[in-house]
Structures are given as C-alpha cells and as structure tokens.
C-alpha cells in the first residue's frame, strides 16, 4: 500500500525530503480529517482555472460548464452510495449540517409532544444535539440505546426502545470512538415497522467500507468530504426523494426559489430547494475527485488494510502493560479506529508526548461526551488508521507507547 503515499503531497514531503517541518511525521488522525491527494487539489485548481463561474445562473457557456461540473459531482456522490437518483443528493458543508437539515425540516415538521426520538449512546455530538433541540422545541422524548461496554456493540434488547411512539431513529454507521459498525440495516427495518424514519451518520463509514443506502434502507444518510480525502467545507445529505419533496427548505435565499412576490415564495425543485445561495462548486468537484480516487484504490482493499493495521496495533498494545483498549479488542471490527487509555497518564499528555516523537493522534472526548460518561472514560487517546499508513508507522507508535509511562515519571 506504500505506493499510494506518493499521491499525497504531505507524505511525499515526509518520505522523500524528510523536511525539517515534517520530520518523520506519523499521521494517525484520519478519523478527524484525511489527507488530500494531488488529484483532489488538481481537480479544484482546474475548476477555478477553467470553469469558474456561478453555476445554475448564467446563460453563457462558462456558467454552463460550471453547472455541468457541479452536477457531475452530484452524480458521482449518488453512484458512490448507490442513491436511486441524483436528486436525492443535497450538497451541504459537512455531516453536521446534513443532520441539522433533517432536524430543522423533517424533525420540526413531524415530531410532536409525546413522540420519541431514539439514538445510540455512541453518537457524535452532531447526531445528538439536533435531536435534543427538536425534543426541546416539540416536547418529545430523547431515548438512548446503550452498548455493551466490552464489545462496543448495541445488544438487540436495546432495539426494544424503538416503539410506535418513535418518530426518528438516528444512529452512526461507524462510531468515531469505538470503531463499531452498527447494524443500521436491521435497525432501519425495526424503525420502519413502527412508522419511524431512519437517519444514518455515515461520516466514518464512507471512507472505510462500501455503502449502499438502498440496501441499508436509510431514509437519510449524512457524509463529509474531508474524511474521504476531499476538501473541508463540503458534505452531502442523501434523502429519499419522496421525503425531500415533502420537506420545507432549510435555508432561504438565492437560487432555492421558483418565484418570489412581495409576500410569498414558491420553492425550486429538489435538490436545489435545499442549496440556497452560491454553491461551493469547487469543493463539490474536489469531493467527487476524492471519491473517484478512493474507488481507484478500492474500498475492499482499504477495509482489508485498515483491519490489518488495527490488528497489528491492538495485538501490540496487549503486550504493553498499563494500556487499556476501549471497546472491542478485535481489530477487524474497528474500521481502523483504536481508542485507548494509559494508567495514570492523561490522554492529553499522551498526545503531547507522542507529538514530541512526531506522532499525530487525537486525545479528548472526540465529540462524544455521553459515550465517555457512560463508559467511565471522559477522555481517551485515539489512533485512526487509513490506507496510506504503514506497518512501520504502527511499529514506531508501539515503541513509543511503551515509553509513555516512563516519560511521565513512572518506573513500571
């Protein structure tokens, strides 16, 4: 897999030049944001150099080319997750905005007093706070499905919390803390049997495993470009077309209208009803280029490599005293995410000490404080792996983890 590292300017600089600023950097924070290959940067440069005009508005050839590039990007996203049609893809800024869009439109319009919204305890704040807001505004009840603390898996008994009172079930496809892949297809089936809709946070799944929204039967599916080796500031929301057509707009302004009078307006057709103002066309082009690049690497290949590295890391950690893996100990069930603590050493100190050794990991609550509180570990360290990481990097990390307690003043 090392051949792909030359596709990334950051890694090329590290591997070939061993530059002073990036001396030996081991980047293990892909769950926060992935690195960007040349092909993504070049695609965005090409758009702004040769196609830069306001899409959808101009009746001249340059604007038409910009419009085509933007709509081609929509088609790429639709095919990537197997949406039934391109109109089911709404471009947003990120997964957080996608989930808020559903909450503010479908949620506020359909949830009423006494209704229930069910989420898992492992959700990112982006898939909790919007539903807290809807419940507060509408007098509904937010219920949590809890996980087994050892396996990181939701017991089937927790699915009984989905009842005829449930209006929305919102669940992450892959946990950004535990790496757990949730059975969202099964959860969606249960939700639909009770008349509820299924909202899936796919921010962590789309970079690592194949996603088929039709097979999952998700009603809504959120994803971000920057976790897919694409640019920051662009994401997408998939929604079943019948639901999108029935929903009110999220933002109001330019381009999302059909006709405006002094006291009323009618809305443009889906998807443009949800894309107010000048769209981020260059970023959409970059996201599409990233998807094509990921597809060229192969998601099956990525999954296999992620699992192999996670197994190597977890098995190595098991040999080091005082390190505690949070969640499932099987690296093939982690989607490249390995979260841990070290006895008597705060995760922030772990990250700082490793940073001194040119290793970049994440430390903190990972925007999942309810999960940390439930597990009794409010702060953890997280190494997140991807296809551009190597066995040598994992071994280097393990060699430094073995020294962390010593560096912190402990003798064993």
XYZ file of C-alpha atoms in Angstrom:
412
model
C 0.000 0.000 0.000
C 3.012 2.293 0.358
C 2.751 3.170 -3.347
C -0.244 5.393 -2.597
C 1.736 7.651 -0.276
C 3.340 9.408 -3.236
C -0.154 10.526 -4.286
C -0.238 12.819 -1.224
C 1.938 15.941 -1.090
C 2.244 15.765 2.709
C 3.503 12.193 2.718
C 5.694 12.718 -0.304
C 7.424 15.559 1.527
C 7.879 13.358 4.574
C 9.073 10.272 2.745
C 11.287 11.889 0.133
C 12.537 15.129 1.638
C 12.416 14.379 5.371
C 11.837 18.103 5.724
C 12.515 19.974 8.945
C 8.867 20.882 9.485
C 7.550 17.364 8.862
C 10.457 15.289 10.089
C 9.173 11.736 10.188
C 5.575 12.708 10.939
C 3.338 9.702 11.541
C -0.198 10.891 10.843
C -2.769 8.804 12.753
C -5.714 11.205 12.933
C -7.668 10.372 9.789
C -10.915 9.963 11.749
C -10.711 13.723 12.304
C -9.688 14.534 8.740
C -7.978 12.617 5.962
C -5.065 13.927 3.930
C -5.643 15.129 0.373
C -4.045 13.617 -2.730
C -2.742 15.656 -5.638
C -5.674 14.539 -7.788
C -8.136 16.340 -5.494
C -6.081 19.525 -5.320
C -5.576 19.475 -9.089
C -9.286 18.965 -9.756
C -10.148 22.014 -7.682
C -7.416 24.076 -9.313
C -8.692 23.011 -12.737
C -12.235 24.052 -11.877
C -11.237 27.524 -10.724
C -8.748 27.985 -13.571
C -11.014 26.870 -16.430
C -14.649 26.664 -15.244
C -15.034 29.382 -12.634
C -18.492 30.900 -12.928
C -21.618 30.866 -10.807
C -23.338 27.532 -11.521
C -27.030 27.326 -12.353
C -27.437 31.061 -13.026
C -25.596 32.161 -16.119
C -26.888 31.624 -19.637
C -23.399 31.586 -21.133
C -21.011 28.745 -21.864
C -18.642 29.223 -18.908
C -21.523 29.093 -16.420
C -22.928 26.088 -18.229
C -19.574 24.294 -17.849
C -19.533 25.183 -14.146
C -23.065 23.849 -13.801
C -22.115 20.607 -15.527
C -19.061 20.144 -13.268
C -21.228 20.705 -10.201
C -23.971 18.334 -11.313
C -21.410 15.728 -12.395
C -20.075 15.865 -8.834
C -23.599 15.207 -7.549
C -23.852 12.193 -9.822
C -20.514 10.859 -8.539
C -21.723 11.067 -4.930
C -25.052 9.445 -5.834
C -23.366 6.495 -7.520
C -20.830 6.154 -4.715
C -23.519 5.386 -2.128
C -25.985 3.908 -4.661
C -28.708 6.527 -4.397
C -31.634 5.799 -6.672
C -31.298 9.144 -8.428
C -29.033 12.187 -8.407
C -31.763 14.442 -6.984
C -31.511 12.558 -3.711
C -28.111 14.154 -3.040
C -28.042 17.544 -1.305
C -24.668 19.268 -1.003
C -24.027 20.703 2.459
C -20.975 21.952 4.359
C -20.451 18.719 6.297
C -22.228 15.876 8.108
C -23.219 18.207 10.947
C -25.096 20.491 8.575
C -26.713 17.498 6.882
C -28.060 16.195 10.186
C -29.234 19.653 11.226
C -31.030 19.985 7.898
C -33.071 16.881 8.671
C -33.762 18.018 12.236
C -34.895 21.521 11.294
C -37.036 20.417 8.363
C -38.420 16.903 8.756
C -37.958 16.845 12.531
C -39.701 20.086 13.465
C -42.478 19.424 10.956
C -43.257 15.857 12.026
C -42.308 15.371 15.689
C -44.943 16.307 18.254
C -45.399 16.339 22.004
C -45.072 12.865 23.494
C -43.265 11.445 20.479
C -39.871 9.824 20.900
C -36.529 10.046 19.115
C -34.115 7.154 19.622
C -30.341 7.480 19.203
C -27.367 5.362 20.266
C -25.128 6.395 23.144
C -22.101 6.269 20.825
C -23.264 9.169 18.642
C -21.065 12.102 17.731
C -22.496 15.326 19.147
C -23.624 16.165 15.611
C -26.132 13.330 15.851
C -27.316 14.165 19.376
C -27.613 17.947 19.641
C -30.036 18.383 16.691
C -32.382 15.801 18.215
C -32.086 17.344 21.677
C -33.172 20.602 20.051
C -36.161 19.025 18.297
C -37.269 17.347 21.540
C -36.945 20.601 23.478
C -38.896 22.528 20.862
C -41.658 19.954 20.402
C -41.978 18.366 23.841
C -40.712 14.999 22.642
C -38.528 12.484 24.492
C -34.947 11.560 23.543
C -34.073 7.937 24.330
C -30.669 6.245 24.124
C -29.711 2.745 23.052
C -26.693 1.704 25.126
C -23.763 -0.504 24.149
C -22.071 -3.450 25.769
C -19.007 -1.880 27.361
C -16.647 -4.698 26.397
C -17.704 -5.362 22.816
C -18.885 -1.862 21.903
C -21.926 -3.450 20.262
C -25.571 -2.495 20.867
C -27.377 -5.526 22.409
C -30.503 -6.494 20.497
C -32.561 -5.908 23.626
C -31.848 -2.181 23.225
C -33.755 -2.184 19.940
C -36.928 -2.655 22.000
C -36.683 1.055 22.791
C -37.963 1.659 19.255
C -41.756 1.638 19.600
C -44.855 3.037 17.965
C -44.085 6.315 19.772
C -40.794 6.607 17.898
C -40.681 9.140 15.073
C -36.943 9.167 14.345
C -34.136 6.683 14.889
C -30.689 8.249 14.420
C -27.601 6.068 14.532
C -23.995 6.287 13.450
C -22.925 3.736 10.858
C -19.400 3.575 12.337
C -18.516 5.019 15.751
C -15.736 7.592 15.701
C -14.641 6.408 19.166
C -15.185 2.645 19.243
C -14.905 1.920 15.528
C -18.048 -0.198 15.832
C -20.004 -0.832 12.646
C -23.646 -0.759 13.675
C -26.330 -2.956 12.048
C -28.151 0.042 10.625
C -29.989 -2.067 8.055
C -31.581 -4.108 10.841
C -32.256 -1.001 12.923
C -33.868 0.676 9.894
C -36.160 -2.313 9.410
C -37.274 -2.110 13.052
C -37.750 1.654 12.788
C -39.849 1.347 9.650
C -42.004 -1.385 11.226
C -43.018 1.216 13.820
C -43.531 4.009 11.294
C -40.324 5.866 12.148
C -37.663 7.186 9.802
C -34.004 6.104 9.896
C -31.243 8.729 9.907
C -27.681 7.449 9.498
C -24.469 9.336 10.250
C -22.081 7.967 7.634
C -19.141 10.294 8.244
C -16.871 7.475 9.442
C -18.222 4.635 7.302
C -17.972 6.078 3.796
C -14.154 6.344 3.832
C -13.673 2.746 5.010
C -16.446 0.409 3.846
C -18.810 0.090 0.916
C -22.107 1.907 1.459
C -25.378 1.156 -0.320
C -28.112 3.422 1.007
C -30.806 1.490 -0.832
C -29.707 -1.779 0.736
C -29.481 -0.142 4.162
C -32.922 1.376 3.528
C -31.785 4.595 5.179
C -34.225 7.465 4.867
C -31.401 9.971 5.330
C -27.636 9.439 5.218
C -25.054 12.120 6.059
C -21.426 12.218 4.894
C -18.457 14.601 4.796
C -15.901 15.218 2.060
C -12.875 15.870 4.258
C -12.919 12.382 5.781
C -12.865 10.948 2.248
C -9.610 12.676 1.238
C -11.697 15.546 -0.125
C -11.764 19.234 0.829
C -13.087 20.640 4.079
C -16.346 22.562 3.960
C -18.264 20.171 1.700
C -20.531 17.285 2.589
C -23.673 15.639 1.346
C -27.041 14.503 2.588
C -28.833 11.621 0.930
C -32.585 11.593 1.367
C -35.336 9.521 -0.177
C -36.880 11.690 -2.852
C -40.450 11.471 -1.509
C -39.297 12.746 1.878
C -37.201 15.547 0.391
C -40.058 16.750 -1.779
C -42.396 16.936 1.221
C -39.924 18.826 3.438
C -39.743 22.620 3.779
C -36.445 24.301 2.866
C -33.689 24.587 5.464
C -32.189 27.904 4.304
C -33.896 30.614 2.291
C -32.312 32.923 -0.263
C -30.913 32.913 -3.757
C -31.395 30.043 -6.199
C -33.603 27.885 -3.967
C -36.761 29.592 -5.180
C -39.048 29.193 -8.143
C -40.851 32.521 -7.827
C -40.915 35.323 -5.251
C -43.511 38.053 -4.680
C -43.603 40.758 -2.022
C -45.329 38.461 0.458
C -44.769 34.879 -0.656
C -42.491 32.462 -2.484
C -42.527 29.059 -4.111
C -39.542 26.757 -3.947
C -37.291 25.279 -6.585
C -37.340 21.554 -7.185
C -35.231 19.148 -5.152
C -32.242 19.239 -4.729
C -31.924 22.985 -5.368
C -34.617 23.754 -2.777
C -32.026 22.885 -0.114
C -28.980 24.605 -1.659
C -29.530 28.306 -1.029
C -27.080 30.891 -2.326
C -23.929 30.444 -4.343
C -22.929 26.813 -4.050
C -19.446 25.541 -3.190
C -18.872 24.152 -6.668
C -15.095 23.874 -6.464
C -15.345 21.876 -3.237
C -18.008 19.619 -4.762
C -15.664 18.939 -7.667
C -12.914 18.167 -5.158
C -15.169 15.793 -3.222
C -16.060 13.964 -6.421
C -12.382 13.665 -7.342
C -11.687 12.226 -3.883
C -14.442 9.654 -4.308
C -13.074 8.570 -7.673
C -9.628 8.302 -6.124
C -10.943 6.177 -3.228
C -12.698 3.959 -5.749
C -9.453 3.547 -7.698
C -7.721 2.353 -4.524
C -10.689 0.063 -3.853
C -12.849 0.020 -0.747
C -12.313 -3.702 -0.271
C -8.572 -3.071 -0.340
C -8.947 -0.179 2.113
C -11.047 -2.272 4.508
C -8.532 -5.122 4.426
C -5.590 -2.801 5.016
C -7.333 -0.844 7.800
C -8.181 -4.096 9.566
C -4.671 -5.490 9.224
C -3.119 -2.365 10.732
C -5.686 -2.245 13.532
C -4.998 -5.887 14.386
C -1.264 -5.174 14.419
C -1.757 -2.185 16.702
C -4.163 -3.889 19.102
C -2.077 -7.036 19.393
C 0.968 -4.874 20.060
C -0.857 -2.837 22.705
C -1.901 -6.024 24.502
C 1.796 -6.728 25.130
C 2.410 -3.342 26.790
C 1.475 -3.071 30.474
C -0.923 -0.369 31.684
C -2.544 0.340 28.289
C -6.307 -0.209 28.122
C -8.134 -0.620 24.807
C -11.597 0.936 24.859
C -14.210 -1.210 23.124
C -13.823 -4.323 21.030
C -10.400 -5.999 21.105
C -10.860 -7.440 17.612
C -9.039 -5.189 15.141
C -11.150 -6.450 12.246
C -14.179 -4.774 13.853
C -12.679 -1.332 14.376
C -12.667 0.338 10.920
C -9.113 1.475 11.616
C -10.046 3.281 14.865
C -8.189 2.237 18.035
C -9.017 4.105 21.236
C -7.130 3.600 24.471
C -6.018 4.970 27.822
C -2.773 4.587 29.759
C -2.936 4.165 33.514
C -2.202 7.403 35.417
C -1.422 9.393 32.244
C -3.981 11.868 30.930
C -4.797 11.376 27.226
C -3.771 14.974 26.509
C -0.349 14.168 27.951
C -0.184 11.005 25.845
C -0.857 13.031 22.707
C 1.674 15.692 23.675
C 4.406 13.164 24.445
C 3.759 11.361 21.167
C 3.745 14.669 19.313
C 7.288 15.200 20.579
C 8.091 11.963 18.744
C 6.367 13.266 15.570
C 3.278 11.092 16.002
C -0.123 12.738 15.489
C -3.031 11.151 17.375
C -6.247 12.538 18.838
C -6.983 12.989 22.536
C -10.085 14.178 24.368
C -13.776 13.331 24.283
C -13.906 13.092 20.462
C -17.216 14.998 20.397
C -18.879 12.031 22.092
C -19.147 13.062 25.735
C -22.274 10.994 26.555
C -20.405 7.859 25.439
C -17.369 8.752 27.549
C -19.553 9.359 30.594
C -21.340 6.029 30.081
C -18.052 4.131 29.711
C -16.456 5.973 32.636
C -13.629 7.317 30.489
C -14.370 11.001 29.793
C -11.128 11.391 27.842
C -9.250 8.893 25.676
C -6.435 8.729 23.147
C -7.301 7.652 19.607
C -5.167 6.430 16.730
C -7.108 6.311 13.475
C -5.580 4.472 10.538
C -6.050 4.600 6.781
C -4.715 3.023 3.631
C -1.783 5.448 3.470
C -0.478 4.321 6.857
C 2.173 1.612 7.058
C 3.192 -1.291 9.275
C 6.401 0.590 10.052
C 4.366 3.502 11.423
C 2.348 1.176 13.648
C 5.528 -0.416 14.995
C 7.016 3.028 15.622
C 3.876 4.073 17.526
C 4.024 0.908 19.639
C 7.669 1.518 20.502
C 6.806 4.997 21.774
C 3.645 3.944 23.617
C 5.810 1.578 25.613
C 7.789 4.598 26.864
C 4.925 6.936 27.784
C 4.647 5.964 31.450
C 8.431 6.159 31.845
C 8.434 9.633 30.305
C 5.661 10.540 32.753
C 7.807 9.612 35.747
C 6.591 6.071 36.448
C 9.025 3.192 36.909
C 6.802 0.441 35.500
